[in-house]
Amino acid sequence: MDIEQMLSAHLKQFESAPFLFVGSGFSRRYLGLEDWHGLLRRFASFSEKPYEYYLSSTKDGRPEQIASMLADEFHSFWFQNDVFKESREKSISQVVDRSSPLKIEISNYLADKTYIAGQSSALDAEINALKEVSKNGSIDGIITTNWDTLLEHLFADAGFQKYIGQKELLFSNPKEIAEIYKIHGCCTNPNSLVLTEEDYRHFNDRNPYLAAKLLTIFIEHPVLFIGYSISDENIQSILGSITTCLTNENIEKLQDRLIFLERTKDGETDSFYDAPMVINTTNLPITRIRASSFEPVYKALARYKRKYPVKVMRKMKNQIYDLILNNDPRGQMHAVMDLERDDVDLSEVEFVVGVGITQQLASKGYESISAKELFEGVIFETDLDPEQVVLKTIPQVLQRDGFIPIFKYVADSRIPVNELDEKIRIRLDVDFDYFITQTTRSKGSHIRGYYTTIEHMQKDYPLHMTIEFIPLLGEENINRAELLAFITENFKLIESKEQVIRSNFRKLIRIYDYLENSPRLVR
């Protein structure tokens, strides 16, 4: 079976480049790392008790529970034993709780792990093919639960930006191009590791927010899972959080986008086939690849070649660009640099395209930002300067449209409410009932008290009615992560030709803005 040809043809149906979702099997394959129990067993050797003591003292031998017990005992050993004297002196400032010493030593162990070429010609071929993926900029990003730095090294030349942990991902502004999301932490930041039972509890508490952040990736990109079993709890949990945000109709949109790569077992032949995956009683359509060598898979990915390096494309998406001041009264753009010339040093490229005609545009441009851009900024975390938006944009837009989201921009600006323009202060002095019209109350009088989630409501009402009735769930019942996922999934409705749908959808964004950001206002 020609896996390379089949996967290449499969990926051609999508307009966007793939994301990789990489698990521990990847590190075991190329770095020879232990599985989770093996890693904990290594550090249990410093204890007076055998690993079996910890294994038998936990419910079902769950490794995160073992890690919690081991971390508690390792704390004392680390501070008292000369084996760790040098490490202690170097890393003492990183100790923030009892689990820190174990995380520090695990991180030190992983930091030294690199791929060693020449030990396996088959693995060398796979790594070389994966380097071509990096060289060609064939993927938009990587999501991983791995702690080691192999992926960063493989994609270093492509200029991939790394986000460590849920917190950094959730509160940053990722561009979904040339990025690595290390959602379980990284050995370069020991305290970021999701290791103990408490760490997993904190991680799972934020899982709905992470799912909302990843939802657009799963909807817009093919996602190739490498190094995971389909039954992996991490994958089951994340996919479960994502599927709860989707209707059956939209789950079908994931058809062909989720691709699981697995190693063949003894006696099996390579295969490429569709199969459902059950998540929370929902049949999720996935494509499965079973292969003895991953080289054809990486070669299929490498066939996707960008015209420009991803590091340049990331800059194009990430920065606000200026034009050289010119005398053209029409403000036409001029080519500043030909990126296809061989003598161009791409590392020196600062600006690629322009968005104005004068050096003063950076300030004056905020007066011409549209209402739609303000709505987008609330949902997609665009690079707008909140202070400029509050002082220049919002007063201008309010003259044309009184129904725009403002809480996020005021909260981010840190400008005290009492120092704002009166038109803005009035719109900040509202409660949740402000967003519900009497007409909606009358039409949906039966909603409140019966429905408690958006998902429940979607089962009984068509999309346009769901959009109108969501506010009737009440402030106490609206889950912000679920609302964000719903808005993200249906964002195109912000420009619906149906005025009522467009108006009600924009109101949902304003409600999300109120719920998420009004508590952060500086009074």
Short mmCIF file of C-alpha atoms in Angstrom, two decimals, residues 58-240:
data_model
loop_
_atom_site.label_atom_id
_atom_site.label_comp_id
_atom_site.label_asym_id
_atom_site.label_seq_id
_atom_site.Cartn_x
_atom_site.Cartn_y
_atom_site.Cartn_z
CA THR A 58 -2.70 4.07 44.51
CA LYS A 59 -6.07 3.44 42.92
CA ASP A 60 -5.57 1.38 39.76
CA GLY A 61 -1.86 2.29 39.75
CA ARG A 62 -2.57 5.71 38.21
CA PRO A 63 0.79 7.35 37.42
CA GLU A 64 -0.28 10.87 38.44
CA GLN A 65 -1.12 9.53 41.92
CA ILE A 66 2.23 7.73 42.06
CA ALA A 67 3.91 10.98 41.01
CA SER A 68 2.21 12.85 43.86
CA MET A 69 3.42 10.34 46.46
CA LEU A 70 6.89 10.17 44.98
CA ALA A 71 7.19 13.96 44.72
CA ASP A 72 6.31 14.34 48.39
CA GLU A 73 9.07 11.95 49.50
CA PHE A 74 11.57 13.12 46.88
CA HIS A 75 11.32 16.67 48.27
CA SER A 76 13.12 15.72 51.51
CA PHE A 77 15.66 13.50 49.76
CA TRP A 78 16.56 16.25 47.27
CA PHE A 79 17.27 18.78 49.99
CA GLN A 80 19.31 16.42 52.16
CA ASN A 81 21.33 14.24 49.78
CA ASP A 82 24.67 15.31 48.29
CA VAL A 83 23.76 13.56 45.02
CA PHE A 84 21.74 16.64 44.14
CA LYS A 85 24.00 19.27 45.72
CA GLU A 86 25.05 20.84 42.41
CA SER A 87 21.52 20.73 41.03
CA ARG A 88 20.19 22.20 44.28
CA GLU A 89 22.57 25.16 44.15
CA LYS A 90 21.66 25.82 40.52
CA SER A 91 17.90 25.42 40.80
CA ILE A 92 16.94 26.37 44.36
CA SER A 93 15.11 29.48 43.17
CA GLN A 94 12.75 27.30 41.11
CA VAL A 95 11.39 25.45 44.13
CA VAL A 96 7.86 26.73 44.68
CA ASP A 97 6.17 23.66 46.23
CA ARG A 98 6.90 20.08 47.28
CA SER A 99 6.65 18.76 43.72
CA SER A 100 9.29 21.16 42.36
CA PRO A 101 12.42 19.05 43.16
CA LEU A 102 11.06 16.02 41.29
CA LYS A 103 10.05 18.21 38.34
CA ILE A 104 13.49 19.84 38.31
CA GLU A 105 15.30 16.49 38.16
CA ILE A 106 12.94 15.06 35.52
CA SER A 107 13.56 18.22 33.49
CA ASN A 108 17.35 17.89 33.88
CA TYR A 109 17.11 14.29 32.70
CA LEU A 110 15.00 15.17 29.64
CA ALA A 111 17.06 18.26 28.72
CA ASP A 112 20.02 16.01 27.92
CA LYS A 113 18.03 13.80 25.53
CA THR A 114 18.67 14.33 21.81
CA TYR A 115 18.22 12.19 18.74
CA ILE A 116 21.41 10.24 17.97
CA ALA A 117 21.85 9.59 14.27
CA GLY A 118 23.51 6.44 12.96
CA GLN A 119 21.97 3.94 15.36
CA SER A 120 19.04 3.02 13.11
CA SER A 121 18.91 3.63 9.37
CA ALA A 122 15.11 3.34 9.44
CA LEU A 123 14.74 6.01 12.13
CA ASP A 124 17.35 8.18 10.42
CA ALA A 125 15.22 8.11 7.27
CA GLU A 126 12.14 9.12 9.26
CA ILE A 127 13.95 12.00 11.00
CA ASN A 128 15.38 13.25 7.70
CA ALA A 129 11.90 13.18 6.15
CA LEU A 130 10.55 15.11 9.16
CA LYS A 131 13.31 17.70 8.72
CA GLU A 132 12.03 18.21 5.15
CA VAL A 133 8.61 18.96 6.65
CA SER A 134 10.30 21.68 8.72
CA LYS A 135 12.36 22.96 5.79
CA ASN A 136 9.32 23.24 3.50
CA GLY A 137 7.10 24.82 6.14
CA SER A 138 4.62 22.04 5.46
CA ILE A 139 2.67 22.30 8.71
CA ASP A 140 1.07 25.23 10.51
CA GLY A 141 1.83 24.06 14.02
CA ILE A 142 2.27 21.35 16.63
CA ILE A 143 0.28 20.52 19.76
CA THR A 144 2.08 18.21 22.16
CA THR A 145 1.89 16.78 25.67
CA ASN A 146 5.60 15.89 25.58
CA TRP A 147 8.08 17.54 27.96
CA ASP A 148 11.29 17.02 25.98
CA THR A 149 12.66 19.44 23.36
CA LEU A 150 13.01 17.17 20.32
CA LEU A 151 10.27 18.94 18.37
CA GLU A 152 11.80 22.37 19.02
CA HIS A 153 15.14 21.14 17.71
CA LEU A 154 13.62 19.57 14.60
CA PHE A 155 11.70 22.75 13.73
CA ALA A 156 14.26 25.30 14.95
CA ASP A 157 15.25 26.47 11.46
CA ALA A 158 11.62 27.16 10.60
CA GLY A 159 11.43 29.66 13.45
CA PHE A 160 8.59 28.00 15.39
CA GLN A 161 7.34 29.96 18.40
CA LYS A 162 6.83 27.89 21.56
CA TYR A 163 3.99 28.32 24.08
CA ILE A 164 4.50 26.43 27.35
CA GLY A 165 1.52 25.22 29.37
CA GLN A 166 -2.17 25.98 29.27
CA LYS A 167 -1.77 29.38 30.91
CA GLU A 168 0.69 30.72 28.34
CA LEU A 169 -1.45 29.46 25.48
CA LEU A 170 -4.73 30.73 26.90
CA PHE A 171 -3.48 34.21 27.75
CA SER A 172 -1.29 34.80 24.72
CA ASN A 173 -2.19 35.58 21.15
CA PRO A 174 -1.17 32.57 19.05
CA LYS A 175 -1.29 33.02 15.28
CA GLU A 176 -1.76 29.32 14.36
CA ILE A 177 1.29 29.38 12.11
CA ALA A 178 4.81 28.19 12.95
CA GLU A 179 3.91 27.46 16.59
CA ILE A 180 4.37 24.67 19.13
CA TYR A 181 1.81 24.39 21.94
CA LYS A 182 3.30 22.40 24.84
CA ILE A 183 0.07 21.98 26.74
CA HIS A 184 1.54 19.73 29.47
CA GLY A 185 4.60 21.92 30.02
CA CYS A 186 8.25 21.71 29.01
CA CYS A 187 11.51 20.66 30.66
CA THR A 188 12.86 24.17 30.03
CA ASN A 189 10.39 25.35 32.71
CA PRO A 190 10.23 22.57 35.36
CA ASN A 191 7.25 23.94 37.29
CA SER A 192 5.16 23.89 34.11
CA LEU A 193 5.14 20.06 34.00
CA VAL A 194 1.72 18.46 34.38
CA LEU A 195 2.92 15.59 36.55
CA THR A 196 1.05 15.10 39.82
CA GLU A 197 -2.58 14.45 40.63
CA GLU A 198 -2.96 18.12 41.63
CA ASP A 199 -1.43 19.24 38.32
CA TYR A 200 -3.94 17.14 36.40
CA ARG A 201 -6.80 18.49 38.45
CA HIS A 202 -5.78 22.06 37.58
CA PHE A 203 -5.30 21.06 33.93
CA ASN A 204 -8.74 19.44 33.72
CA ASP A 205 -10.37 22.47 35.35
CA ARG A 206 -9.10 24.60 32.46
CA ASN A 207 -9.74 21.97 29.80
CA PRO A 208 -12.94 23.61 28.45
CA TYR A 209 -11.03 26.85 27.88
CA LEU A 210 -8.21 24.96 26.15
CA ALA A 211 -10.76 23.13 24.02
CA ALA A 212 -12.30 26.44 22.97
CA LYS A 213 -8.83 27.73 22.05
CA LEU A 214 -8.10 24.61 19.98
CA LEU A 215 -11.54 24.39 18.39
CA THR A 216 -10.71 26.55 15.37
CA ILE A 217 -7.61 24.45 14.72
CA PHE A 218 -9.68 21.27 14.57
CA ILE A 219 -12.35 22.90 12.40
CA GLU A 220 -9.96 24.60 9.96
CA HIS A 221 -6.97 22.22 9.73
CA PRO A 222 -6.37 18.53 9.23
CA VAL A 223 -4.80 17.22 12.45
CA LEU A 224 -2.37 14.29 12.40
CA PHE A 225 -2.00 12.47 15.74
CA ILE A 226 1.41 10.87 16.24
CA GLY A 227 2.57 8.91 19.28
CA TYR A 228 -0.85 8.39 20.86
CA SER A 229 -3.05 5.41 21.36
CA ILE A 230 -6.65 6.10 20.37
CA SER A 231 -7.59 5.15 23.94
CA ASP A 232 -5.13 7.66 25.47
CA GLU A 233 -6.88 9.50 28.31
CA ASN A 234 -5.34 12.86 27.38
CA ILE A 235 -6.72 12.63 23.85
CA GLN A 236 -10.07 11.30 25.05
CA SER A 237 -10.39 14.22 27.48
CA ILE A 238 -9.46 16.96 24.99
CA LEU A 239 -11.59 15.54 22.18
CA GLY A 240 -14.41 15.08 24.67
#
